[in-house]
mmCIF file of C-alpha atoms and ligand atoms in Angstrom:
data_model
loop_
_atom_site.group_PDB
_atom_site.id
_atom_site.type_symbol
_atom_site.label_atom_id
_atom_site.label_comp_id
_atom_site.label_asym_id
_atom_site.label_seq_id
_atom_site.Cartn_x
_atom_site.Cartn_y
_atom_site.Cartn_z
ATOM 1 C CA UNK A 6 -0.179 -0.027 0.204
ATOM 2 C CA UNK A 7 2.526 2.747 0.842
ATOM 3 C CA UNK A 8 4.353 1.274 -2.414
ATOM 4 C CA UNK A 9 1.578 2.453 -4.336
ATOM 5 C CA UNK A 10 1.034 5.635 -3.012
ATOM 6 C CA UNK A 11 4.108 6.390 -3.649
ATOM 7 C CA UNK A 12 4.259 5.653 -6.447
ATOM 8 C CA UNK A 13 0.705 7.509 -7.456
ATOM 9 C CA UNK A 14 2.773 10.354 -5.864
ATOM 10 C CA UNK A 15 5.278 10.765 -7.973
ATOM 11 C CA UNK A 16 3.438 10.100 -11.006
ATOM 12 C CA UNK A 17 1.632 13.296 -9.895
ATOM 13 C CA UNK A 18 4.992 14.921 -9.155
ATOM 14 C CA UNK A 19 5.358 18.459 -10.825
ATOM 15 C CA UNK A 20 9.276 19.304 -10.307
ATOM 16 C CA UNK A 21 9.666 23.516 -10.137
ATOM 17 C CA UNK A 22 13.038 23.869 -11.822
ATOM 18 C CA UNK A 23 12.899 27.544 -10.387
ATOM 19 C CA UNK A 24 12.252 27.015 -7.127
ATOM 20 C CA UNK A 25 9.229 28.774 -6.923
ATOM 21 C CA UNK A 26 5.845 26.814 -7.354
ATOM 22 C CA UNK A 27 2.278 28.264 -7.694
ATOM 23 C CA UNK A 28 -1.431 27.144 -7.381
ATOM 24 C CA UNK A 29 -2.285 27.685 -11.517
ATOM 25 C CA UNK A 30 -5.789 28.612 -10.243
ATOM 26 C CA UNK A 31 -7.404 28.998 -6.378
ATOM 27 C CA UNK A 32 -8.027 25.638 -4.144
ATOM 28 C CA UNK A 33 -5.360 24.709 -6.494
ATOM 29 C CA UNK A 34 -2.419 22.637 -4.578
ATOM 30 C CA UNK A 35 -0.907 25.347 -2.984
ATOM 31 C CA UNK A 36 2.360 26.848 -2.716
ATOM 32 C CA UNK A 37 6.118 26.626 -2.374
ATOM 33 C CA UNK A 38 8.361 29.773 -1.730
ATOM 34 C CA UNK A 39 12.358 29.824 -1.605
ATOM 35 C CA UNK A 40 14.141 32.243 0.092
ATOM 36 C CA UNK A 41 17.775 33.087 1.170
ATOM 37 C CA UNK A 42 18.180 32.075 4.542
ATOM 38 C CA UNK A 43 21.591 32.891 5.110
ATOM 39 C CA UNK A 44 25.593 31.240 4.790
ATOM 40 C CA UNK A 45 27.701 28.451 5.924
ATOM 41 C CA UNK A 46 31.182 29.141 7.494
ATOM 42 C CA UNK A 47 32.549 27.411 3.800
ATOM 43 C CA UNK A 48 30.163 29.929 1.758
ATOM 44 C CA UNK A 49 27.473 27.439 0.610
ATOM 45 C CA UNK A 50 23.583 29.608 0.252
ATOM 46 C CA UNK A 51 21.014 28.351 3.022
ATOM 47 C CA UNK A 52 17.228 28.284 1.250
ATOM 48 C CA UNK A 53 13.976 28.105 3.357
ATOM 49 C CA UNK A 54 11.173 26.582 1.443
ATOM 50 C CA UNK A 55 8.165 27.888 2.855
ATOM 51 C CA UNK A 56 4.692 25.658 1.671
ATOM 52 C CA UNK A 57 1.347 26.770 1.873
ATOM 53 C CA UNK A 58 -1.592 24.368 2.120
ATOM 54 C CA UNK A 59 -4.877 25.337 0.394
ATOM 55 C CA UNK A 60 -5.702 26.048 3.815
ATOM 56 C CA UNK A 61 -3.702 28.140 4.586
ATOM 57 C CA UNK A 62 -1.070 25.874 7.370
ATOM 58 C CA UNK A 63 2.533 26.446 6.524
ATOM 59 C CA UNK A 64 5.654 25.162 7.090
ATOM 60 C CA UNK A 65 8.806 26.567 6.918
ATOM 61 C CA UNK A 66 11.704 24.153 5.556
ATOM 62 C CA UNK A 67 15.913 24.823 5.219
ATOM 63 C CA UNK A 68 18.215 22.698 3.794
ATOM 64 C CA UNK A 69 20.875 23.047 6.965
ATOM 65 C CA UNK A 70 19.740 19.664 8.308
ATOM 66 C CA UNK A 71 16.700 19.452 6.982
ATOM 67 C CA UNK A 72 15.211 21.241 9.573
ATOM 68 C CA UNK A 73 11.576 22.681 10.451
ATOM 69 C CA UNK A 74 11.918 26.324 11.442
ATOM 70 C CA UNK A 75 7.862 26.285 11.735
ATOM 71 C CA UNK A 76 5.277 24.544 11.301
ATOM 72 C CA UNK A 77 2.134 26.937 11.424
ATOM 73 C CA UNK A 78 -1.505 24.835 11.877
ATOM 74 C CA UNK A 79 -4.900 26.041 13.450
ATOM 75 C CA UNK A 80 -6.357 25.654 16.428
ATOM 76 C CA UNK A 81 -9.856 24.895 17.637
ATOM 77 C CA UNK A 82 -11.041 28.999 16.611
ATOM 78 C CA UNK A 83 -9.259 28.132 12.974
ATOM 79 C CA UNK A 84 -6.171 30.783 14.044
ATOM 80 C CA UNK A 85 -2.725 29.685 12.939
ATOM 81 C CA UNK A 86 0.138 29.075 15.793
ATOM 82 C CA UNK A 87 3.683 27.965 15.400
ATOM 83 C CA UNK A 88 3.598 24.303 16.804
ATOM 84 C CA UNK A 89 7.434 23.997 16.799
ATOM 85 C CA UNK A 90 11.231 24.806 17.875
ATOM 86 C CA UNK A 91 13.282 27.035 16.351
ATOM 87 C CA UNK A 92 15.324 30.249 15.439
ATOM 88 C CA UNK A 93 15.089 32.784 13.094
ATOM 89 C CA UNK A 94 18.094 32.276 11.150
ATOM 90 C CA UNK A 95 20.918 30.084 10.303
ATOM 91 C CA UNK A 96 23.524 31.196 13.400
ATOM 92 C CA UNK A 97 20.489 29.485 15.541
ATOM 93 C CA UNK A 98 20.666 26.160 13.674
ATOM 94 C CA UNK A 99 24.529 26.424 13.489
ATOM 95 C CA UNK A 100 25.194 26.729 17.526
ATOM 96 C CA UNK A 101 22.476 24.431 18.967
ATOM 97 C CA UNK A 102 22.922 20.983 20.414
ATOM 98 C CA UNK A 103 19.398 19.682 20.491
ATOM 99 C CA UNK A 104 18.993 18.655 17.016
ATOM 100 C CA UNK A 105 15.999 21.372 17.170
ATOM 101 C CA UNK A 106 13.663 20.418 14.074
ATOM 102 C CA UNK A 107 16.188 18.444 11.828
ATOM 103 C CA UNK A 108 16.242 15.319 10.333
ATOM 104 C CA UNK A 109 18.670 12.853 11.757
ATOM 105 C CA UNK A 110 21.202 9.964 10.479
ATOM 106 C CA UNK A 111 22.650 7.633 9.011
ATOM 107 C CA UNK A 112 21.762 6.646 12.673
ATOM 108 C CA UNK A 113 19.230 7.861 14.495
ATOM 109 C CA UNK A 114 19.617 7.845 18.222
ATOM 110 C CA UNK A 115 21.976 5.504 20.082
ATOM 111 C CA UNK A 116 24.926 2.486 19.362
ATOM 112 C CA UNK A 117 26.331 1.030 22.442
ATOM 113 C CA UNK A 118 30.159 2.152 22.525
ATOM 114 C CA UNK A 119 29.820 3.361 18.873
ATOM 115 C CA UNK A 120 30.929 0.025 17.555
ATOM 116 C CA UNK A 121 28.606 -2.311 15.486
ATOM 117 C CA UNK A 122 29.964 -5.746 14.034
ATOM 118 C CA UNK A 123 28.294 -5.959 10.289
ATOM 119 C CA UNK A 124 29.862 -9.354 8.420
ATOM 120 C CA UNK A 125 32.231 -9.684 10.503
ATOM 121 C CA UNK A 126 33.982 -5.963 9.814
ATOM 122 C CA UNK A 127 33.730 -4.177 13.652
ATOM 123 C CA UNK A 128 33.154 -0.395 12.556
ATOM 124 C CA UNK A 129 34.267 2.241 15.185
ATOM 125 C CA UNK A 130 31.879 5.571 15.368
ATOM 126 C CA UNK A 131 31.872 8.759 16.982
ATOM 127 C CA UNK A 132 30.769 8.608 20.737
ATOM 128 C CA UNK A 133 28.813 12.080 21.307
ATOM 129 C CA UNK A 134 27.115 11.202 23.968
ATOM 130 C CA UNK A 135 28.442 9.826 27.550
ATOM 131 C CA UNK A 136 30.945 7.699 26.031
ATOM 132 C CA UNK A 137 27.593 6.272 22.940
ATOM 133 C CA UNK A 138 27.281 7.027 19.624
ATOM 134 C CA UNK A 139 24.856 9.646 19.143
ATOM 135 C CA UNK A 140 22.552 10.544 16.721
ATOM 136 C CA UNK A 141 24.969 10.179 13.477
ATOM 137 C CA UNK A 142 28.353 11.071 15.156
ATOM 138 C CA UNK A 143 29.646 14.540 15.346
ATOM 139 C CA UNK A 144 28.400 15.606 11.596
ATOM 140 C CA UNK A 145 25.670 13.737 11.310
ATOM 141 C CA UNK A 146 22.754 14.497 8.536
ATOM 142 C CA UNK A 147 21.254 17.250 10.873
ATOM 143 C CA UNK A 148 24.636 18.973 10.022
ATOM 144 C CA UNK A 149 25.118 18.917 6.001
ATOM 145 C CA UNK A 150 23.345 21.074 4.055
ATOM 146 C CA UNK A 151 21.052 19.242 1.326
ATOM 147 C CA UNK A 152 20.003 19.631 -1.981
ATOM 148 C CA UNK A 153 16.272 21.028 -2.516
ATOM 149 C CA UNK A 154 14.105 20.251 -5.425
ATOM 150 C CA UNK A 155 10.791 22.138 -4.523
ATOM 151 C CA UNK A 156 7.708 19.922 -5.705
ATOM 152 C CA UNK A 157 4.008 20.942 -6.227
ATOM 153 C CA UNK A 158 2.124 17.375 -6.158
ATOM 154 C CA UNK A 159 -1.279 16.373 -5.958
ATOM 155 C CA UNK A 160 -1.489 15.686 -1.776
ATOM 156 C CA UNK A 161 0.202 19.249 -1.361
ATOM 157 C CA UNK A 162 3.084 21.103 -2.084
ATOM 158 C CA UNK A 163 6.572 19.594 -0.927
ATOM 159 C CA UNK A 164 9.902 19.620 -0.952
ATOM 160 C CA UNK A 165 12.468 16.936 -1.573
ATOM 161 C CA UNK A 166 15.590 16.823 -0.209
ATOM 162 C CA UNK A 167 18.600 14.349 -0.915
ATOM 163 C CA UNK A 168 22.142 13.890 0.240
ATOM 164 C CA UNK A 169 25.270 11.788 -0.208
ATOM 165 C CA UNK A 170 26.769 10.288 2.314
ATOM 166 C CA UNK A 171 30.457 9.151 1.540
ATOM 167 C CA UNK A 172 31.597 5.838 2.272
ATOM 168 C CA UNK A 173 34.113 6.140 5.952
ATOM 169 C CA UNK A 174 31.686 8.814 6.435
ATOM 170 C CA UNK A 175 31.401 9.888 9.827
ATOM 171 C CA UNK A 176 32.822 5.597 10.054
ATOM 172 C CA UNK A 177 29.490 4.224 8.429
ATOM 173 C CA UNK A 178 30.292 1.904 5.650
ATOM 174 C CA UNK A 179 29.019 2.491 2.335
ATOM 175 C CA UNK A 180 28.147 5.494 -0.447
ATOM 176 C CA UNK A 181 24.329 5.911 0.853
ATOM 177 C CA UNK A 182 22.157 8.014 -1.410
ATOM 178 C CA UNK A 183 19.110 9.564 0.705
ATOM 179 C CA UNK A 184 15.973 11.182 0.075
ATOM 180 C CA UNK A 185 13.775 12.766 2.164
ATOM 181 C CA UNK A 186 9.827 14.596 0.817
ATOM 182 C CA UNK A 187 8.569 16.816 3.064
ATOM 183 C CA UNK A 188 4.519 17.123 2.111
ATOM 184 C CA UNK A 189 2.614 19.910 3.629
ATOM 185 C CA UNK A 190 -1.021 18.234 2.514
ATOM 186 C CA UNK A 191 -3.928 19.560 2.092
ATOM 187 C CA UNK A 192 -5.275 17.608 4.937
ATOM 188 C CA UNK A 193 -2.466 19.618 7.355
ATOM 189 C CA UNK A 194 -0.375 16.431 7.608
ATOM 190 C CA UNK A 195 2.999 17.175 7.559
ATOM 191 C CA UNK A 196 4.275 14.231 5.356
ATOM 192 C CA UNK A 197 7.289 12.694 6.108
ATOM 193 C CA UNK A 198 8.852 9.878 2.784
ATOM 194 C CA UNK A 199 12.323 9.067 3.457
ATOM 195 C CA UNK A 200 14.241 6.513 1.189
ATOM 196 C CA UNK A 201 17.848 5.305 0.818
ATOM 197 C CA UNK A 202 20.433 3.241 -1.249
ATOM 198 C CA UNK A 203 23.777 2.270 -0.385
ATOM 199 C CA UNK A 204 26.563 0.695 -2.956
ATOM 200 C CA UNK A 205 28.038 -1.751 0.494
ATOM 201 C CA UNK A 206 26.072 -3.167 3.702
ATOM 202 C CA UNK A 207 25.662 -0.437 6.389
ATOM 203 C CA UNK A 208 23.210 0.271 9.247
ATOM 204 C CA UNK A 209 20.482 2.950 8.641
ATOM 205 C CA UNK A 210 18.125 4.902 10.747
ATOM 206 C CA UNK A 211 16.772 7.442 9.740
ATOM 207 C CA UNK A 212 14.559 10.188 12.057
ATOM 208 C CA UNK A 213 13.101 13.505 12.427
ATOM 209 C CA UNK A 214 13.617 15.779 15.140
ATOM 210 C CA UNK A 215 11.103 18.852 15.483
ATOM 211 C CA UNK A 216 10.094 19.490 18.871
ATOM 212 C CA UNK A 217 6.312 20.073 19.454
ATOM 213 C CA UNK A 218 4.110 22.161 21.909
ATOM 214 C CA UNK A 219 1.066 22.244 20.536
ATOM 215 C CA UNK A 220 0.356 25.853 22.909
ATOM 216 C CA UNK A 221 2.555 27.184 20.274
ATOM 217 C CA UNK A 222 6.468 27.260 20.919
ATOM 218 C CA UNK A 223 7.806 29.352 23.604
ATOM 219 C CA UNK A 224 4.380 29.140 25.625
ATOM 220 C CA UNK A 225 5.760 27.323 28.414
ATOM 221 C CA UNK A 226 5.688 23.487 29.842
ATOM 222 C CA UNK A 227 4.341 20.570 27.781
ATOM 223 C CA UNK A 228 3.571 18.823 31.485
ATOM 224 C CA UNK A 229 -0.386 19.107 30.703
ATOM 225 C CA UNK A 230 -0.581 17.344 26.550
ATOM 226 C CA UNK A 231 -2.049 14.712 27.043
ATOM 227 C CA UNK A 232 -0.653 11.772 25.352
ATOM 228 C CA UNK A 233 -1.783 8.122 23.823
ATOM 229 C CA UNK A 234 0.987 5.471 22.639
ATOM 230 C CA UNK A 235 -0.241 2.408 20.532
ATOM 231 C CA UNK A 236 2.494 1.039 22.383
ATOM 232 C CA UNK A 237 1.979 -2.243 24.317
ATOM 233 C CA UNK A 238 6.019 -2.318 25.287
ATOM 234 C CA UNK A 239 8.923 -0.643 25.341
ATOM 235 C CA UNK A 240 12.535 -0.856 25.706
ATOM 236 C CA UNK A 241 13.750 -0.519 29.120
ATOM 237 C CA UNK A 242 17.453 1.638 29.271
ATOM 238 C CA UNK A 243 20.538 1.370 31.513
ATOM 239 C CA UNK A 244 21.831 3.948 32.948
ATOM 240 C CA UNK A 245 23.283 5.559 29.613
ATOM 241 C CA UNK A 246 19.896 5.299 27.914
ATOM 242 C CA UNK A 247 21.160 1.962 25.594
ATOM 243 C CA UNK A 248 18.498 -0.654 26.033
ATOM 244 C CA UNK A 249 19.031 -3.987 27.483
ATOM 245 C CA UNK A 250 17.544 -6.205 25.271
ATOM 246 C CA UNK A 251 14.293 -6.313 26.652
ATOM 247 C CA UNK A 252 11.231 -5.238 25.208
ATOM 248 C CA UNK A 253 9.189 -4.787 28.377
ATOM 249 C CA UNK A 254 5.354 -4.200 28.897
ATOM 250 C CA UNK A 255 4.144 -0.731 29.910
ATOM 251 C CA UNK A 256 1.439 -2.518 31.729
ATOM 252 C CA UNK A 257 1.004 -0.919 35.405
ATOM 253 C CA UNK A 258 4.212 1.393 34.425
ATOM 254 C CA UNK A 259 4.496 5.218 33.998
ATOM 255 C CA UNK A 260 5.323 4.062 30.587
ATOM 256 C CA UNK A 261 1.478 2.989 29.890
ATOM 257 C CA UNK A 262 0.451 5.583 27.631
ATOM 258 C CA UNK A 263 -2.236 3.353 26.330
ATOM 259 C CA UNK A 264 -5.067 5.337 27.532
ATOM 260 C CA UNK A 265 -4.951 9.533 27.233
ATOM 261 C CA UNK A 266 -2.749 10.649 30.096
ATOM 262 C CA UNK A 267 -1.127 13.656 30.648
ATOM 263 C CA UNK A 268 2.607 13.358 29.826
ATOM 264 C CA UNK A 269 3.878 15.326 33.142
ATOM 265 C CA UNK A 270 1.428 13.022 35.088
ATOM 266 C CA UNK A 271 4.410 10.228 36.187
ATOM 267 C CA UNK A 272 7.074 11.864 35.185
ATOM 268 C CA UNK A 273 9.799 11.682 37.465
ATOM 269 C CA UNK A 274 7.903 8.487 38.943
ATOM 270 C CA UNK A 275 10.799 5.639 38.226
ATOM 271 C CA UNK A 276 14.298 4.341 38.010
ATOM 272 C CA UNK A 277 13.878 4.052 34.015
ATOM 273 C CA UNK A 278 12.438 7.872 34.423
ATOM 274 C CA UNK A 279 15.168 9.022 36.370
ATOM 275 C CA UNK A 280 17.755 7.132 33.826
ATOM 276 C CA UNK A 281 16.440 9.918 30.802
ATOM 277 C CA UNK A 282 15.389 12.868 33.518
ATOM 278 C CA UNK A 283 12.270 12.414 32.312
ATOM 279 C CA UNK A 284 10.867 10.243 29.475
ATOM 280 C CA UNK A 285 13.670 9.697 26.601
ATOM 281 C CA UNK A 286 12.796 6.013 25.789
ATOM 282 C CA UNK A 287 11.629 4.119 22.405
ATOM 283 C CA UNK A 288 8.111 2.453 22.178
ATOM 284 C CA UNK A 289 7.771 -0.754 20.752
ATOM 285 C CA UNK A 290 4.539 0.439 18.301
ATOM 286 C CA UNK A 291 1.361 -1.861 18.110
ATOM 287 C CA UNK A 292 0.906 -2.565 14.711
ATOM 288 C CA UNK A 293 2.472 -4.368 11.900
ATOM 289 C CA UNK A 294 6.166 -2.565 10.810
ATOM 290 C CA UNK A 295 5.930 -1.536 7.328
ATOM 291 C CA UNK A 296 2.162 -0.650 7.913
ATOM 292 C CA UNK A 297 1.303 2.944 8.366
ATOM 293 C CA UNK A 298 -0.458 2.925 11.221
ATOM 294 C CA UNK A 299 -1.496 4.877 14.074
ATOM 295 C CA UNK A 300 1.427 5.866 16.175
ATOM 296 C CA UNK A 301 0.424 8.245 19.122
ATOM 297 C CA UNK A 302 -2.018 11.299 19.517
ATOM 298 C CA UNK A 303 -1.476 14.414 21.297
ATOM 299 C CA UNK A 304 -4.076 16.542 22.828
ATOM 300 C CA UNK A 305 -3.224 19.798 23.751
ATOM 301 C CA UNK A 306 -6.648 20.879 25.720
ATOM 302 C CA UNK A 307 -5.826 25.177 26.345
ATOM 303 C CA UNK A 308 -5.803 25.422 22.287
ATOM 304 C CA UNK A 309 -7.492 22.097 21.199
ATOM 305 C CA UNK A 310 -5.342 21.152 18.930
ATOM 306 C CA UNK A 311 -4.600 17.440 18.038
ATOM 307 C CA UNK A 312 -1.325 16.069 16.414
ATOM 308 C CA UNK A 313 -1.652 12.552 14.988
ATOM 309 C CA UNK A 314 1.929 10.282 14.113
ATOM 310 C CA UNK A 315 1.365 7.727 11.614
ATOM 311 C CA UNK A 316 3.939 6.110 10.527
ATOM 312 C CA UNK A 317 5.441 2.863 8.957
ATOM 313 C CA UNK A 318 8.143 2.271 11.266
ATOM 314 C CA UNK A 319 8.730 0.050 14.654
ATOM 315 C CA UNK A 320 9.424 2.217 17.335
ATOM 316 C CA UNK A 321 9.116 5.621 17.910
ATOM 317 C CA UNK A 322 11.359 8.005 21.164
ATOM 318 C CA UNK A 323 9.410 9.984 23.109
ATOM 319 C CA UNK A 324 11.585 12.698 24.667
ATOM 320 C CA UNK A 325 10.310 15.034 27.237
ATOM 321 C CA UNK A 326 13.178 17.898 25.939
ATOM 322 C CA UNK A 327 15.034 16.970 29.489
ATOM 323 C CA UNK A 328 18.136 18.388 28.321
ATOM 324 C CA UNK A 329 16.449 20.964 25.907
ATOM 325 C CA UNK A 330 17.554 24.604 27.580
ATOM 326 C CA UNK A 331 18.078 27.807 24.459
ATOM 327 C CA UNK A 332 18.002 30.560 26.715
ATOM 328 C CA UNK A 333 16.470 33.444 24.325
ATOM 329 C CA UNK A 334 18.061 32.731 22.029
ATOM 330 C CA UNK A 335 14.812 30.858 20.247
ATOM 331 C CA UNK A 336 12.182 32.160 17.502
ATOM 332 C CA UNK A 337 10.815 35.992 18.182
ATOM 333 C CA UNK A 338 13.686 35.787 21.487
ATOM 334 C CA UNK A 339 11.868 32.952 23.218
ATOM 335 C CA UNK A 340 13.728 30.904 25.874
ATOM 336 C CA UNK A 341 12.784 27.456 25.290
ATOM 337 C CA UNK A 342 14.032 26.109 28.382
ATOM 338 C CA UNK A 343 13.798 21.705 29.847
ATOM 339 C CA UNK A 344 10.500 20.331 29.054
ATOM 340 C CA UNK A 345 8.571 22.918 27.152
ATOM 341 C CA UNK A 346 9.047 21.064 24.064
ATOM 342 C CA UNK A 347 8.314 16.788 23.349
ATOM 343 C CA UNK A 348 9.484 14.644 20.407
ATOM 344 C CA UNK A 349 8.147 11.441 19.025
ATOM 345 C CA UNK A 350 11.085 10.372 16.618
ATOM 346 C CA UNK A 351 9.521 7.645 14.331
ATOM 347 C CA UNK A 352 12.341 4.833 14.800
ATOM 348 C CA UNK A 353 14.257 1.849 14.292
ATOM 349 C CA UNK A 354 15.045 0.870 17.753
ATOM 350 C CA UNK A 355 18.258 2.374 19.692
ATOM 351 C CA UNK A 356 21.684 0.073 19.336
ATOM 352 C CA UNK A 357 19.799 -2.427 16.870
ATOM 353 C CA UNK A 358 22.723 -2.782 15.141
ATOM 354 C CA UNK A 359 24.009 -4.744 18.909
ATOM 355 C CA UNK A 360 20.697 -6.354 19.173
ATOM 356 C CA UNK A 361 20.118 -9.013 16.916
ATOM 357 C CA UNK A 362 16.991 -9.697 18.073
ATOM 358 C CA UNK A 363 15.256 -6.156 17.163
ATOM 359 C CA UNK A 364 14.094 -5.589 13.683
ATOM 360 C CA UNK A 365 17.137 -4.807 11.611
ATOM 361 C CA UNK A 366 18.702 -1.620 10.412
ATOM 362 C CA UNK A 367 21.169 -3.300 7.984
ATOM 363 C CA UNK A 368 20.346 -1.937 4.270
ATOM 364 C CA UNK A 369 22.298 -4.044 1.848
ATOM 365 C CA UNK A 370 23.039 -2.783 -1.662
ATOM 366 C CA UNK A 371 20.410 -3.444 -4.281
ATOM 367 C CA UNK A 372 17.568 -3.068 -1.439
ATOM 368 C CA UNK A 373 16.104 0.232 -0.954
ATOM 369 C CA UNK A 374 15.055 1.550 2.017
ATOM 370 C CA UNK A 375 11.610 3.544 2.487
ATOM 371 C CA UNK A 376 9.835 4.749 5.696
ATOM 372 C CA UNK A 377 7.065 7.147 5.652
ATOM 373 C CA UNK A 378 5.606 8.848 8.755
ATOM 374 C CA UNK A 379 2.556 11.459 9.193
ATOM 375 C CA UNK A 380 2.333 14.557 11.553
ATOM 376 C CA UNK A 381 -1.696 14.922 11.323
ATOM 377 C CA UNK A 382 -2.887 18.032 12.667
ATOM 378 C CA UNK A 383 -6.629 18.523 13.825
ATOM 379 C CA UNK A 384 -9.034 20.406 16.635
ATOM 380 C CA UNK A 385 -11.292 19.979 19.194
ATOM 381 C CA UNK A 386 -13.715 21.232 21.559
HETATM 382 C C1 GLA B 28 16.857 11.856 21.504
HETATM 383 C C2 GLA B 28 17.961 11.262 22.688
HETATM 384 C C3 GLA B 28 17.807 12.105 23.740
HETATM 385 C C4 GLA B 28 18.223 14.084 23.235
HETATM 386 C C5 GLA B 28 17.555 14.460 22.315
HETATM 387 C C6 GLA B 28 18.767 15.613 21.344
HETATM 388 O O1 GLA B 28 16.219 12.511 21.786
HETATM 389 O O2 GLA B 28 17.392 10.651 22.988
HETATM 390 O O3 GLA B 28 18.869 11.474 24.686
HETATM 391 O O4 GLA B 28 20.063 13.191 22.820
HETATM 392 O O5 GLA B 28 17.866 13.072 21.326
HETATM 393 O O6 GLA B 28 19.113 16.430 22.683
#
């Protein structure tokens, strides 16, 4: 079903070479507008692409790290609000250490001690997080400039980002070609389609690291957001956030979000939550991986905004921004202290290369990695 959807999407894609796409008629496909966002230290220009759908929802995305800079969606009164953290300029993105808004790769989340063995060869990666490898290393996909191509599709305005990661980059084997298509659909969904191929066996775990606050970025903590996660199990970790290998039932623990619960209700409640200083754990999503299914729903009572997460991935990292500390340098001069946003990072489980029982993250030549995640927005009374 995913493949046929992708095919249909590909067939109705119209590439806009000039970087400016406008709906041909009122009620058309929406627009993509390109403008300058600044210059990299090596002189490369970075652009910001503004996707506006037929209903007026808007996403701004840069080709540095493929970061979503802003995402404006309606509340219950139809008022648009920006529901993601971000920065007003490129410097903000160059200086941050929180992966705010960015695409993550090659390997989202952690690999224990930065080591894994593939086909009998041991690979050594950067240990950039408490002795472990995190989010692709020192210069992961969040810190590179992607090639961008605006598109208009039947579903809504879109942006295709591509990046070629060379063999050995950040210690990973194989030259990897990654394409990510962001579509702001006319149903107020931010849809993310990932596609990757390699010329040598490698490991891969792509995700997106937007920090959400459905009451609006900079509006305070997210502890009263109500969360449902369609996961009966999670992967408990050691003190450095590496999974022990166990798939533990959430039932009777603070990880049980199978019924709608406030994020803050049990956030300090057990040893696992001390390790992450709050929620920073992978949930084993119910249903069949590979099929697009609903992973989570978040409801923000003051604005009525609802965000659903749909994904083909087997897991999802729920992170409550426990390490977040942006002091006044956020958008509109906002500060983003800890727990003022949450992340729902769809993914394969952390440290999968060292856990043969976890779903495999190995990509081999001749195979194509495909994955889809949708953040769907609406509002309720
Ligand atoms: C992920 C990790 C967290 C943290 C954030 C970025 O969610 O699991 O531990 O590293 O990214 O700050």
